């Protein structure tokens, strides 16, 4: 948290096991954004913090900049998503889980959601492609940015402060304890 370069380095080490090029950059980009979200509230600063950790010559970088430009030029959310859907087909074997299209959705949801947790994750999920990952990615960035207070009780109550994992040896995780452990790394 607060160290996007280190977060990107760690993400690179993880991603290179099973991904190449933009798949690796995608993990680096999102990890760096989450790290930035720990120390700034500004959505665009968070996005640019992630972009700073991937090659400016990559297709991922160019796609994210395209979303930023579209947003800044006044395109509405529907126009933005039409642009994404016209460039990528979620109905092909790998189209739904492609790094670039899903990163574009995450960025658009962050921008058009304007920092509102519920609105942002609903935009991310509502635009299809890899819905669970996109909603979780947007939620993790905004959760890191605003802490527990940015999440309305509507979203928190059903979870009851617990995450049930399928990770061997982990099982159920207490969210408050996980937050405390994360905050120890920021200091």
PDB file of C-alpha atoms in Angstrom:
ATOM      1  CA  UNK A   1       0.000   0.000   0.000  1.00  0.00           C
ATOM      2  CA  UNK A   2       1.342   3.407  -0.997  1.00  0.00           C
ATOM      3  CA  UNK A   3       4.166   1.835  -2.999  1.00  0.00           C
ATOM      4  CA  UNK A   4       2.932   1.310  -6.572  1.00  0.00           C
ATOM      5  CA  UNK A   5       6.346   0.393  -7.962  1.00  0.00           C
ATOM      6  CA  UNK A   6       6.775  -2.360  -5.374  1.00  0.00           C
ATOM      7  CA  UNK A   7       3.206  -3.561  -5.921  1.00  0.00           C
ATOM      8  CA  UNK A   8       3.838  -3.744  -9.678  1.00  0.00           C
ATOM      9  CA  UNK A   9       7.094  -5.633  -9.134  1.00  0.00           C
ATOM     10  CA  UNK A  10       5.352  -8.203  -6.952  1.00  0.00           C
ATOM     11  CA  UNK A  11       2.511  -8.493  -9.474  1.00  0.00           C
ATOM     12  CA  UNK A  12       5.030  -9.040 -12.275  1.00  0.00           C
ATOM     13  CA  UNK A  13       6.623 -11.916 -10.362  1.00  0.00           C
ATOM     14  CA  UNK A  14       3.219 -13.520  -9.895  1.00  0.00           C
ATOM     15  CA  UNK A  15       1.802 -12.872 -13.363  1.00  0.00           C
ATOM     16  CA  UNK A  16       4.773 -14.080 -15.384  1.00  0.00           C
ATOM     17  CA  UNK A  17       4.117 -17.626 -14.161  1.00  0.00           C
ATOM     18  CA  UNK A  18       1.003 -17.967 -16.315  1.00  0.00           C
ATOM     19  CA  UNK A  19       0.605 -14.771 -18.382  1.00  0.00           C
ATOM     20  CA  UNK A  20       2.416 -12.893 -21.130  1.00  0.00           C
ATOM     21  CA  UNK A  21       2.616  -9.268 -22.263  1.00  0.00           C
ATOM     22  CA  UNK A  22      -0.672  -7.469 -21.573  1.00  0.00           C
ATOM     23  CA  UNK A  23      -1.751 -10.177 -19.137  1.00  0.00           C
ATOM     24  CA  UNK A  24       1.328  -9.376 -17.061  1.00  0.00           C
ATOM     25  CA  UNK A  25       0.870  -5.630 -17.528  1.00  0.00           C
ATOM     26  CA  UNK A  26      -2.752  -5.899 -16.433  1.00  0.00           C
ATOM     27  CA  UNK A  27      -1.805  -7.423 -13.113  1.00  0.00           C
ATOM     28  CA  UNK A  28       0.918  -4.825 -12.629  1.00  0.00           C
ATOM     29  CA  UNK A  29      -1.488  -2.005 -13.535  1.00  0.00           C
ATOM     30  CA  UNK A  30      -4.242  -3.050 -11.127  1.00  0.00           C
ATOM     31  CA  UNK A  31      -1.803  -3.776  -8.296  1.00  0.00           C
ATOM     32  CA  UNK A  32      -0.207  -0.357  -8.700  1.00  0.00           C
ATOM     33  CA  UNK A  33      -3.633   1.311  -8.715  1.00  0.00           C
ATOM     34  CA  UNK A  34      -4.608  -0.431  -5.480  1.00  0.00           C
ATOM     35  CA  UNK A  35      -1.317   0.686  -3.939  1.00  0.00           C
ATOM     36  CA  UNK A  36      -1.996   4.281  -5.035  1.00  0.00           C
ATOM     37  CA  UNK A  37      -5.553   4.127  -3.720  1.00  0.00           C
ATOM     38  CA  UNK A  38      -4.129   3.682  -0.219  1.00  0.00           C
ATOM     39  CA  UNK A  39      -2.661   7.182  -0.311  1.00  0.00           C
ATOM     40  CA  UNK A  40      -4.863   9.316  -2.597  1.00  0.00           C
ATOM     41  CA  UNK A  41      -8.568   9.912  -3.104  1.00  0.00           C
ATOM     42  CA  UNK A  42      -8.233  11.213  -6.657  1.00  0.00           C
ATOM     43  CA  UNK A  43      -9.461   8.584  -9.149  1.00  0.00           C
ATOM     44  CA  UNK A  44      -7.407   9.951 -12.046  1.00  0.00           C
ATOM     45  CA  UNK A  45      -4.253  10.007  -9.897  1.00  0.00           C
ATOM     46  CA  UNK A  46      -4.912   6.368  -9.025  1.00  0.00           C
ATOM     47  CA  UNK A  47      -5.279   5.482 -12.715  1.00  0.00           C
ATOM     48  CA  UNK A  48      -2.161   7.414 -13.729  1.00  0.00           C
ATOM     49  CA  UNK A  49      -0.272   5.772 -10.850  1.00  0.00           C
ATOM     50  CA  UNK A  50      -1.130   2.398 -12.389  1.00  0.00           C
ATOM     51  CA  UNK A  51      -0.229   3.537 -15.893  1.00  0.00           C
ATOM     52  CA  UNK A  52       3.179   4.680 -14.657  1.00  0.00           C
ATOM     53  CA  UNK A  53       4.053   1.049 -13.931  1.00  0.00           C
ATOM     54  CA  UNK A  54       3.374  -0.435 -17.376  1.00  0.00           C
ATOM     55  CA  UNK A  55       4.971   0.213 -20.787  1.00  0.00           C
ATOM     56  CA  UNK A  56       3.513   3.265 -22.526  1.00  0.00           C
ATOM     57  CA  UNK A  57       3.894   1.350 -25.799  1.00  0.00           C
ATOM     58  CA  UNK A  58       1.610  -1.496 -24.681  1.00  0.00           C
ATOM     59  CA  UNK A  59      -1.886  -2.013 -26.064  1.00  0.00           C
ATOM     60  CA  UNK A  60      -3.179  -1.953 -22.482  1.00  0.00           C
ATOM     61  CA  UNK A  61      -1.734   1.504 -21.844  1.00  0.00           C
ATOM     62  CA  UNK A  62      -3.200   2.814 -25.097  1.00  0.00           C
ATOM     63  CA  UNK A  63      -6.634   1.335 -24.302  1.00  0.00           C
ATOM     64  CA  UNK A  64      -6.731   2.907 -20.836  1.00  0.00           C
ATOM     65  CA  UNK A  65      -5.733   6.292 -22.273  1.00  0.00           C
ATOM     66  CA  UNK A  66      -8.522   5.900 -24.852  1.00  0.00           C
ATOM     67  CA  UNK A  67     -11.075   5.499 -22.028  1.00  0.00           C
ATOM     68  CA  UNK A  68      -9.645   8.495 -20.153  1.00  0.00           C
ATOM     69  CA  UNK A  69      -9.808  10.644 -23.301  1.00  0.00           C
ATOM     70  CA  UNK A  70     -13.336   9.510 -24.094  1.00  0.00           C
ATOM     71  CA  UNK A  71     -14.438  10.408 -20.564  1.00  0.00           C
ATOM     72  CA  UNK A  72     -12.683  13.795 -20.629  1.00  0.00           C
ATOM     73  CA  UNK A  73     -14.222  14.569 -24.030  1.00  0.00           C
ATOM     74  CA  UNK A  74     -17.707  14.170 -22.587  1.00  0.00           C
ATOM     75  CA  UNK A  75     -18.708  10.747 -23.886  1.00  0.00           C
ATOM     76  CA  UNK A  76     -21.489   9.229 -21.821  1.00  0.00           C
ATOM     77  CA  UNK A  77     -21.189   5.892 -20.101  1.00  0.00           C
ATOM     78  CA  UNK A  78     -23.309   4.159 -22.765  1.00  0.00           C
ATOM     79  CA  UNK A  79     -21.114   5.530 -25.561  1.00  0.00           C
ATOM     80  CA  UNK A  80     -18.002   4.398 -23.706  1.00  0.00           C
ATOM     81  CA  UNK A  81     -19.275   0.872 -23.309  1.00  0.00           C
ATOM     82  CA  UNK A  82     -20.477   0.730 -26.907  1.00  0.00           C
ATOM     83  CA  UNK A  83     -16.906   1.570 -27.901  1.00  0.00           C
ATOM     84  CA  UNK A  84     -15.564  -1.299 -25.773  1.00  0.00           C
ATOM     85  CA  UNK A  85     -18.163  -3.765 -27.068  1.00  0.00           C
ATOM     86  CA  UNK A  86     -17.465  -2.785 -30.677  1.00  0.00           C
ATOM     87  CA  UNK A  87     -13.755  -3.513 -30.224  1.00  0.00           C
ATOM     88  CA  UNK A  88     -14.061  -6.742 -28.188  1.00  0.00           C
ATOM     89  CA  UNK A  89     -16.461  -9.675 -28.376  1.00  0.00           C
ATOM     90  CA  UNK A  90     -17.272 -11.234 -25.024  1.00  0.00           C
ATOM     91  CA  UNK A  91     -18.885 -14.212 -26.746  1.00  0.00           C
ATOM     92  CA  UNK A  92     -15.652 -15.681 -28.104  1.00  0.00           C
ATOM     93  CA  UNK A  93     -13.658 -18.315 -26.220  1.00  0.00           C
ATOM     94  CA  UNK A  94     -11.310 -15.814 -24.581  1.00  0.00           C
ATOM     95  CA  UNK A  95     -13.006 -12.502 -25.365  1.00  0.00           C
ATOM     96  CA  UNK A  96     -14.877 -12.357 -22.062  1.00  0.00           C
ATOM     97  CA  UNK A  97     -11.694 -12.647 -20.005  1.00  0.00           C
ATOM     98  CA  UNK A  98      -9.276 -10.580 -22.105  1.00  0.00           C
ATOM     99  CA  UNK A  99      -7.115  -8.244 -20.000  1.00  0.00           C
ATOM    100  CA  UNK A 100      -7.516  -5.155 -22.158  1.00  0.00           C
ATOM    101  CA  UNK A 101     -11.313  -5.134 -22.493  1.00  0.00           C
ATOM    102  CA  UNK A 102     -11.799  -5.820 -18.801  1.00  0.00           C
ATOM    103  CA  UNK A 103      -9.276  -3.148 -17.779  1.00  0.00           C
ATOM    104  CA  UNK A 104     -11.193  -0.696 -19.978  1.00  0.00           C
ATOM    105  CA  UNK A 105     -14.399  -1.603 -18.135  1.00  0.00           C
ATOM    106  CA  UNK A 106     -12.719  -1.177 -14.743  1.00  0.00           C
ATOM    107  CA  UNK A 107     -11.394   2.264 -15.688  1.00  0.00           C
ATOM    108  CA  UNK A 108     -14.727   3.365 -17.120  1.00  0.00           C
ATOM    109  CA  UNK A 109     -16.564   2.168 -13.996  1.00  0.00           C
ATOM    110  CA  UNK A 110     -14.152   4.090 -11.774  1.00  0.00           C
ATOM    111  CA  UNK A 111     -14.551   7.273 -13.817  1.00  0.00           C
ATOM    112  CA  UNK A 112     -18.290   7.177 -14.461  1.00  0.00           C
ATOM    113  CA  UNK A 113     -19.051   5.869 -10.974  1.00  0.00           C
ATOM    114  CA  UNK A 114     -17.430   9.040  -9.625  1.00  0.00           C
ATOM    115  CA  UNK A 115     -16.140   7.349  -6.476  1.00  0.00           C
ATOM    116  CA  UNK A 116     -19.510   5.961  -5.394  1.00  0.00           C
ATOM    117  CA  UNK A 117     -18.861   2.348  -4.364  1.00  0.00           C
ATOM    118  CA  UNK A 118     -22.252   0.856  -5.250  1.00  0.00           C
ATOM    119  CA  UNK A 119     -22.683   2.785  -8.482  1.00  0.00           C
ATOM    120  CA  UNK A 120     -19.161   1.936  -9.637  1.00  0.00           C
ATOM    121  CA  UNK A 121     -19.360  -1.805  -9.031  1.00  0.00           C
ATOM    122  CA  UNK A 122     -22.810  -1.927 -10.638  1.00  0.00           C
ATOM    123  CA  UNK A 123     -21.445  -0.189 -13.742  1.00  0.00           C
ATOM    124  CA  UNK A 124     -18.546  -2.674 -13.859  1.00  0.00           C
ATOM    125  CA  UNK A 125     -20.781  -5.718 -13.524  1.00  0.00           C
ATOM    126  CA  UNK A 126     -23.529  -4.368 -15.767  1.00  0.00           C
ATOM    127  CA  UNK A 127     -21.237  -4.014 -18.751  1.00  0.00           C
ATOM    128  CA  UNK A 128     -20.591  -7.750 -18.959  1.00  0.00           C
ATOM    129  CA  UNK A 129     -17.335  -9.471 -19.917  1.00  0.00           C
ATOM    130  CA  UNK A 130     -15.639 -10.813 -16.739  1.00  0.00           C
ATOM    131  CA  UNK A 131     -18.286  -9.531 -14.350  1.00  0.00           C
ATOM    132  CA  UNK A 132     -17.120 -10.997 -11.046  1.00  0.00           C
ATOM    133  CA  UNK A 133     -13.517  -9.923 -11.530  1.00  0.00           C
ATOM    134  CA  UNK A 134     -14.425  -6.442 -12.775  1.00  0.00           C
ATOM    135  CA  UNK A 135     -16.791  -5.786  -9.870  1.00  0.00           C
ATOM    136  CA  UNK A 136     -14.241  -7.102  -7.383  1.00  0.00           C
ATOM    137  CA  UNK A 137     -11.428  -5.070  -8.926  1.00  0.00           C
ATOM    138  CA  UNK A 138     -13.409  -1.829  -8.862  1.00  0.00           C
ATOM    139  CA  UNK A 139     -14.564  -2.620  -5.314  1.00  0.00           C
ATOM    140  CA  UNK A 140     -11.039  -3.303  -4.109  1.00  0.00           C
ATOM    141  CA  UNK A 141      -9.699  -0.060  -5.566  1.00  0.00           C
ATOM    142  CA  UNK A 142     -12.516   2.010  -4.067  1.00  0.00           C
ATOM    143  CA  UNK A 143     -12.377   0.083  -0.789  1.00  0.00           C
ATOM    144  CA  UNK A 144      -8.669   0.812  -0.479  1.00  0.00           C
ATOM    145  CA  UNK A 145      -9.310   4.436  -1.453  1.00  0.00           C
ATOM    146  CA  UNK A 146     -12.128   5.147   0.983  1.00  0.00           C
ATOM    147  CA  UNK A 147     -11.894   2.452   3.602  1.00  0.00           C
ATOM    148  CA  UNK A 148     -14.866   0.702   5.126  1.00  0.00           C
ATOM    149  CA  UNK A 149     -16.778   3.973   5.445  1.00  0.00           C
ATOM    150  CA  UNK A 150     -17.131   4.289   1.656  1.00  0.00           C
ATOM    151  CA  UNK A 151     -19.091   1.046   1.548  1.00  0.00           C
ATOM    152  CA  UNK A 152     -22.790   1.439   2.280  1.00  0.00           C
ATOM    153  CA  UNK A 153     -24.373  -0.891   4.833  1.00  0.00           C
ATOM    154  CA  UNK A 154     -26.409  -2.374   1.973  1.00  0.00           C
ATOM    155  CA  UNK A 155     -23.200  -4.010   0.684  1.00  0.00           C
ATOM    156  CA  UNK A 156     -21.623  -4.819   4.061  1.00  0.00           C
ATOM    157  CA  UNK A 157     -24.483  -6.409   5.983  1.00  0.00           C
ATOM    158  CA  UNK A 158     -24.843  -9.643   3.942  1.00  0.00           C
ATOM    159  CA  UNK A 159     -21.104 -10.313   4.251  1.00  0.00           C
ATOM    160  CA  UNK A 160     -21.192 -10.023   8.067  1.00  0.00           C
ATOM    161  CA  UNK A 161     -17.473  -9.144   8.311  1.00  0.00           C
ATOM    162  CA  UNK A 162     -16.426 -12.546   6.904  1.00  0.00           C
ATOM    163  CA  UNK A 163     -14.920 -13.823   3.689  1.00  0.00           C
ATOM    164  CA  UNK A 164     -15.284 -17.538   3.062  1.00  0.00           C
ATOM    165  CA  UNK A 165     -12.392 -18.690   0.914  1.00  0.00           C
ATOM    166  CA  UNK A 166     -11.606 -21.922  -0.855  1.00  0.00           C
ATOM    167  CA  UNK A 167      -7.904 -21.416  -0.143  1.00  0.00           C
ATOM    168  CA  UNK A 168      -6.498 -24.532   1.496  1.00  0.00           C
ATOM    169  CA  UNK A 169      -5.661 -23.869   5.129  1.00  0.00           C
ATOM    170  CA  UNK A 170      -7.293 -20.433   5.200  1.00  0.00           C
ATOM    171  CA  UNK A 171     -11.039 -21.036   5.298  1.00  0.00           C
ATOM    172  CA  UNK A 172     -12.962 -18.076   6.710  1.00  0.00           C
ATOM    173  CA  UNK A 173     -11.247 -14.712   7.072  1.00  0.00           C
ATOM    174  CA  UNK A 174     -12.298 -11.925   9.435  1.00  0.00           C
ATOM    175  CA  UNK A 175     -12.338  -8.759   7.313  1.00  0.00           C
ATOM    176  CA  UNK A 176     -11.405  -6.408  10.174  1.00  0.00           C
ATOM    177  CA  UNK A 177      -8.312  -8.494  10.966  1.00  0.00           C
ATOM    178  CA  UNK A 178      -7.329  -8.532   7.279  1.00  0.00           C
ATOM    179  CA  UNK A 179      -7.681  -4.724   7.184  1.00  0.00           C
ATOM    180  CA  UNK A 180      -5.502  -4.355  10.288  1.00  0.00           C
ATOM    181  CA  UNK A 181      -2.836  -6.536   8.693  1.00  0.00           C
ATOM    182  CA  UNK A 182      -2.970  -4.462   5.496  1.00  0.00           C
ATOM    183  CA  UNK A 183      -2.662  -1.206   7.435  1.00  0.00           C
ATOM    184  CA  UNK A 184       0.448  -2.514   9.186  1.00  0.00           C
ATOM    185  CA  UNK A 185       2.147  -2.571   5.782  1.00  0.00           C
ATOM    186  CA  UNK A 186       1.288   1.060   5.019  1.00  0.00           C
ATOM    187  CA  UNK A 187       3.100   2.503   8.051  1.00  0.00           C
TER     188      UNK A 187
END
